[in-house]
């Protein structure tokens, strides 16, 4: 089978031929229907993931059960599934609550899973080490649903934790309306009455944000001016939640400038910015959150939202063989919504 492989940091991914894997005891072999192309892959390709390659990329996967290993029960060939991405030990306290994204065994380096150090889903087939890491897709098409497992789940987890602040009289600032951001807007619309200001440096993304229900959009290329405009919009109270899907210095600084008292700054993007602290800046009472991905049961909730027609990834499909070109497009900001590779 063809697979898109990470080789080492700083090197382009390679497409190679590998034998079809065989499900060992306790494992499940999944036939991939779609593998989402996440911006995190660019960080992995550039800087590595703390594990040596090569390994198959693709940590946002959905498909069908192809075969089950000895001892696996409850699944049968052909069942449509989403693959839960952050693979924990399955045994520690947080894994037992289904939050394998915060597995205590992986405290130093959370990036363990298919496509993040182990073989992922940019291939025809993928081994999933345990059936507990599969979530039924119901009526959803795997190629359309693959992004739910990261671009959907990560914002869902971040938003759910901020729900008490997302009241009808409050405003959230969402920065970076790409793969994760365009899902965040839909999740906010489905779950909260909050007013939404969407920010990006690309006007096409802002038009997309408008279609997805943002109350206001703002180009944040001039971050200083954007901060003033946002503060004018929300008045002295400031923004209740700032949700940053970029995580660069200008976006983190912008979040700190516009949030009010007793607010929340949630940084999801991994662009390497630093959050500086000084007394009352960010303002007193502000919570800072750095969520990672989401839990298994939250993935079930995300899939339920999609099945109910409340959220839908805007998917651009490409053949697996075009992976290198798709990564280049993503780097240049030329993907609307989420790119999905089809084997
Ligand atoms: P993407 O490339 O699809 O979207 C990024 C968006 O940010 C684009 O619309 C781009 O125009 C915009 N942008 C870039 N620089 C900006 C700036 N200075 N100000 C405002 N907008 C800007 O990326 P994605 O796949 O949605 O991922 C977003 C980030 O989230 C990445 O850093 C990724 O690694 C990270 N991520 C984190 C987690 C987590 O669990 N913490 C999970 C998945 C992805
Ligand atoms: Zn990702
Ligand atoms: Zn664990």
mmCIF file of N, CA and C in Angstrom, residues 217-267:
data_model
loop_
_atom_site.group_PDB
_atom_site.id
_atom_site.type_symbol
_atom_site.label_atom_id
_atom_site.label_comp_id
_atom_site.label_asym_id
_atom_site.label_seq_id
_atom_site.Cartn_x
_atom_site.Cartn_y
_atom_site.Cartn_z
ATOM 1 N N UNK A 217 -16.208 40.435 11.786
ATOM 2 C CA UNK A 217 -14.906 39.906 11.371
ATOM 3 C C UNK A 217 -13.916 41.064 11.354
ATOM 4 N N UNK A 218 -12.649 40.716 11.558
ATOM 5 C CA UNK A 218 -11.642 41.773 11.608
ATOM 6 C C UNK A 218 -10.313 41.236 11.082
ATOM 7 N N UNK A 219 -9.685 41.999 10.181
ATOM 8 C CA UNK A 219 -8.353 41.614 9.709
ATOM 9 C C UNK A 219 -7.346 42.080 10.758
ATOM 10 N N UNK A 220 -6.580 41.128 11.279
ATOM 11 C CA UNK A 220 -5.680 41.427 12.412
ATOM 12 C C UNK A 220 -4.233 41.608 11.952
ATOM 13 N N UNK A 221 -4.047 41.836 10.649
ATOM 14 C CA UNK A 221 -2.663 42.005 10.161
ATOM 15 C C UNK A 221 -1.981 43.160 10.912
ATOM 16 N N UNK A 222 -2.698 44.276 11.092
ATOM 17 C CA UNK A 222 -2.202 45.341 11.964
ATOM 18 C C UNK A 222 -2.811 45.086 13.345
ATOM 19 N N UNK A 223 -2.074 44.358 14.168
ATOM 20 C CA UNK A 223 -2.643 43.864 15.430
ATOM 21 C C UNK A 223 -2.970 45.012 16.389
ATOM 22 N N UNK A 224 -2.190 46.078 16.334
ATOM 23 C CA UNK A 224 -2.421 47.211 17.233
ATOM 24 C C UNK A 224 -3.766 47.865 16.928
ATOM 25 N N UNK A 225 -3.981 48.100 15.619
ATOM 26 C CA UNK A 225 -5.253 48.709 15.212
ATOM 27 C C UNK A 225 -6.422 47.774 15.488
ATOM 28 N N UNK A 226 -6.177 46.472 15.246
ATOM 29 C CA UNK A 226 -7.248 45.486 15.485
ATOM 30 C C UNK A 226 -7.658 45.508 16.960
ATOM 31 N N UNK A 227 -6.678 45.607 17.855
ATOM 32 C CA UNK A 227 -6.989 45.630 19.294
ATOM 33 C C UNK A 227 -7.885 46.817 19.616
ATOM 34 N N UNK A 228 -7.554 47.972 19.043
ATOM 35 C CA UNK A 228 -8.367 49.164 19.336
ATOM 36 C C UNK A 228 -9.786 49.011 18.810
ATOM 37 N N UNK A 229 -9.880 48.452 17.591
ATOM 38 C CA UNK A 229 -11.224 48.254 17.008
ATOM 39 C C UNK A 229 -12.049 47.285 17.858
ATOM 40 N N UNK A 230 -11.400 46.217 18.307
ATOM 41 C CA UNK A 230 -12.122 45.218 19.106
ATOM 42 C C UNK A 230 -12.583 45.861 20.417
ATOM 43 N N UNK A 231 -11.717 46.623 21.052
ATOM 44 C CA UNK A 231 -12.102 47.256 22.322
ATOM 45 C C UNK A 231 -13.228 48.269 22.103
ATOM 46 N N UNK A 232 -13.207 48.946 20.962
ATOM 47 C CA UNK A 232 -14.318 49.854 20.636
ATOM 48 C C UNK A 232 -15.623 49.074 20.517
ATOM 49 N N UNK A 233 -15.539 47.897 19.872
ATOM 50 C CA UNK A 233 -16.752 47.089 19.662
ATOM 51 C C UNK A 233 -17.338 46.608 20.980
ATOM 52 N N UNK A 234 -16.480 46.137 21.897
ATOM 53 C CA UNK A 234 -17.002 45.478 23.102
ATOM 54 C C UNK A 234 -17.130 46.430 24.292
ATOM 55 N N UNK A 235 -16.602 47.621 24.156
ATOM 56 C CA UNK A 235 -16.693 48.567 25.264
ATOM 57 C C UNK A 235 -15.731 48.187 26.385
ATOM 58 N N UNK A 236 -15.869 48.855 27.506
ATOM 59 C CA UNK A 236 -14.903 48.732 28.595
ATOM 60 C C UNK A 236 -14.799 47.318 29.173
ATOM 61 N N UNK A 237 -15.825 46.526 28.963
ATOM 62 C CA UNK A 237 -15.855 45.207 29.572
ATOM 63 C C UNK A 237 -14.791 44.261 29.011
ATOM 64 N N UNK A 238 -14.404 44.482 27.778
ATOM 65 C CA UNK A 238 -13.429 43.595 27.137
ATOM 66 C C UNK A 238 -14.072 42.312 26.655
ATOM 67 N N UNK A 239 -13.240 41.497 26.057
ATOM 68 C CA UNK A 239 -13.680 40.226 25.504
ATOM 69 C C UNK A 239 -13.689 39.184 26.625
ATOM 70 N N UNK A 240 -14.730 38.338 26.665
ATOM 71 C CA UNK A 240 -14.837 37.346 27.751
ATOM 72 C C UNK A 240 -13.897 36.171 27.526
ATOM 73 N N UNK A 241 -13.770 35.762 26.259
ATOM 74 C CA UNK A 241 -12.880 34.638 25.933
ATOM 75 C C UNK A 241 -12.131 34.990 24.657
ATOM 76 N N UNK A 242 -10.827 34.766 24.658
ATOM 77 C CA UNK A 242 -10.022 34.893 23.439
ATOM 78 C C UNK A 242 -9.484 33.516 23.112
ATOM 79 N N UNK A 243 -9.813 33.036 21.911
ATOM 80 C CA UNK A 243 -9.486 31.666 21.513
ATOM 81 C C UNK A 243 -8.532 31.756 20.331
ATOM 82 N N UNK A 244 -7.278 31.408 20.573
ATOM 83 C CA UNK A 244 -6.214 31.678 19.603
ATOM 84 C C UNK A 244 -5.783 30.390 18.892
ATOM 85 N N UNK A 245 -6.155 30.266 17.627
ATOM 86 C CA UNK A 245 -5.766 29.088 16.831
ATOM 87 C C UNK A 245 -4.504 29.363 16.016
ATOM 88 N N UNK A 246 -3.764 30.390 16.403
ATOM 89 C CA UNK A 246 -2.487 30.671 15.737
ATOM 90 C C UNK A 246 -1.352 30.469 16.755
ATOM 91 N N UNK A 247 -1.408 31.201 17.852
ATOM 92 C CA UNK A 247 -0.393 31.024 18.900
ATOM 93 C C UNK A 247 0.932 31.692 18.575
ATOM 94 N N UNK A 248 0.895 32.685 17.688
ATOM 95 C CA UNK A 248 2.111 33.448 17.367
ATOM 96 C C UNK A 248 2.189 34.643 18.322
ATOM 97 N N UNK A 249 3.337 35.311 18.379
ATOM 98 C CA UNK A 249 3.477 36.436 19.311
ATOM 99 C C UNK A 249 2.408 37.514 19.093
ATOM 100 N N UNK A 250 2.150 37.924 17.827
ATOM 101 C CA UNK A 250 1.145 38.984 17.663
ATOM 102 C C UNK A 250 -0.255 38.564 18.103
ATOM 103 N N UNK A 251 -0.612 37.292 17.913
ATOM 104 C CA UNK A 251 -1.981 36.893 18.288
ATOM 105 C C UNK A 251 -2.098 36.741 19.803
ATOM 106 N N UNK A 252 -1.068 36.204 20.448
ATOM 107 C CA UNK A 252 -1.126 36.080 21.911
ATOM 108 C C UNK A 252 -1.161 37.475 22.541
ATOM 109 N N UNK A 253 -0.342 38.383 22.021
ATOM 110 C CA UNK A 253 -0.348 39.761 22.555
ATOM 111 C C UNK A 253 -1.718 40.405 22.347
ATOM 112 N N UNK A 254 -2.331 40.128 21.186
ATOM 113 C CA UNK A 254 -3.659 40.692 20.905
ATOM 114 C C UNK A 254 -4.683 40.156 21.918
ATOM 115 N N UNK A 255 -4.641 38.860 22.170
ATOM 116 C CA UNK A 255 -5.564 38.274 23.163
ATOM 117 C C UNK A 255 -5.393 38.976 24.508
ATOM 118 N N UNK A 256 -4.149 39.152 24.942
ATOM 119 C CA UNK A 256 -3.893 39.768 26.256
ATOM 120 C C UNK A 256 -4.427 41.203 26.313
ATOM 121 N N UNK A 257 -4.382 41.905 25.182
ATOM 122 C CA UNK A 257 -4.821 43.307 25.176
ATOM 123 C C UNK A 257 -6.333 43.455 25.240
ATOM 124 N N UNK A 258 -7.068 42.484 24.670
ATOM 125 C CA UNK A 258 -8.515 42.719 24.514
ATOM 126 C C UNK A 258 -9.375 42.023 25.564
ATOM 127 N N UNK A 259 -8.816 41.042 26.307
ATOM 128 C CA UNK A 259 -9.676 40.369 27.284
ATOM 129 C C UNK A 259 -9.950 41.287 28.473
ATOM 130 N N UNK A 260 -11.110 41.051 29.091
ATOM 131 C CA UNK A 260 -11.486 41.833 30.258
ATOM 132 C C UNK A 260 -11.141 41.102 31.545
ATOM 133 N N UNK A 261 -11.655 41.634 32.655
ATOM 134 C CA UNK A 261 -11.492 40.984 33.959
ATOM 135 C C UNK A 261 -12.240 39.652 33.971
ATOM 136 N N UNK A 262 -11.735 38.710 34.749
ATOM 137 C CA UNK A 262 -12.397 37.402 34.930
ATOM 138 C C UNK A 262 -12.699 36.739 33.599
ATOM 139 N N UNK A 263 -11.771 36.872 32.676
ATOM 140 C CA UNK A 263 -11.947 36.336 31.325
ATOM 141 C C UNK A 263 -11.112 35.066 31.167
ATOM 142 N N UNK A 264 -10.964 34.662 29.929
ATOM 143 C CA UNK A 264 -10.180 33.443 29.654
ATOM 144 C C UNK A 264 -9.444 33.598 28.338
ATOM 145 N N UNK A 265 -8.163 33.261 28.363
ATOM 146 C CA UNK A 265 -7.368 33.198 27.128
ATOM 147 C C UNK A 265 -7.069 31.723 26.887
ATOM 148 N N UNK A 266 -7.463 31.220 25.732
ATOM 149 C CA UNK A 266 -7.204 29.823 25.388
ATOM 150 C C UNK A 266 -6.301 29.800 24.170
ATOM 151 N N UNK A 267 -5.100 29.268 24.326
ATOM 152 C CA UNK A 267 -4.146 29.218 23.216
ATOM 153 C C UNK A 267 -4.059 27.776 22.712
#
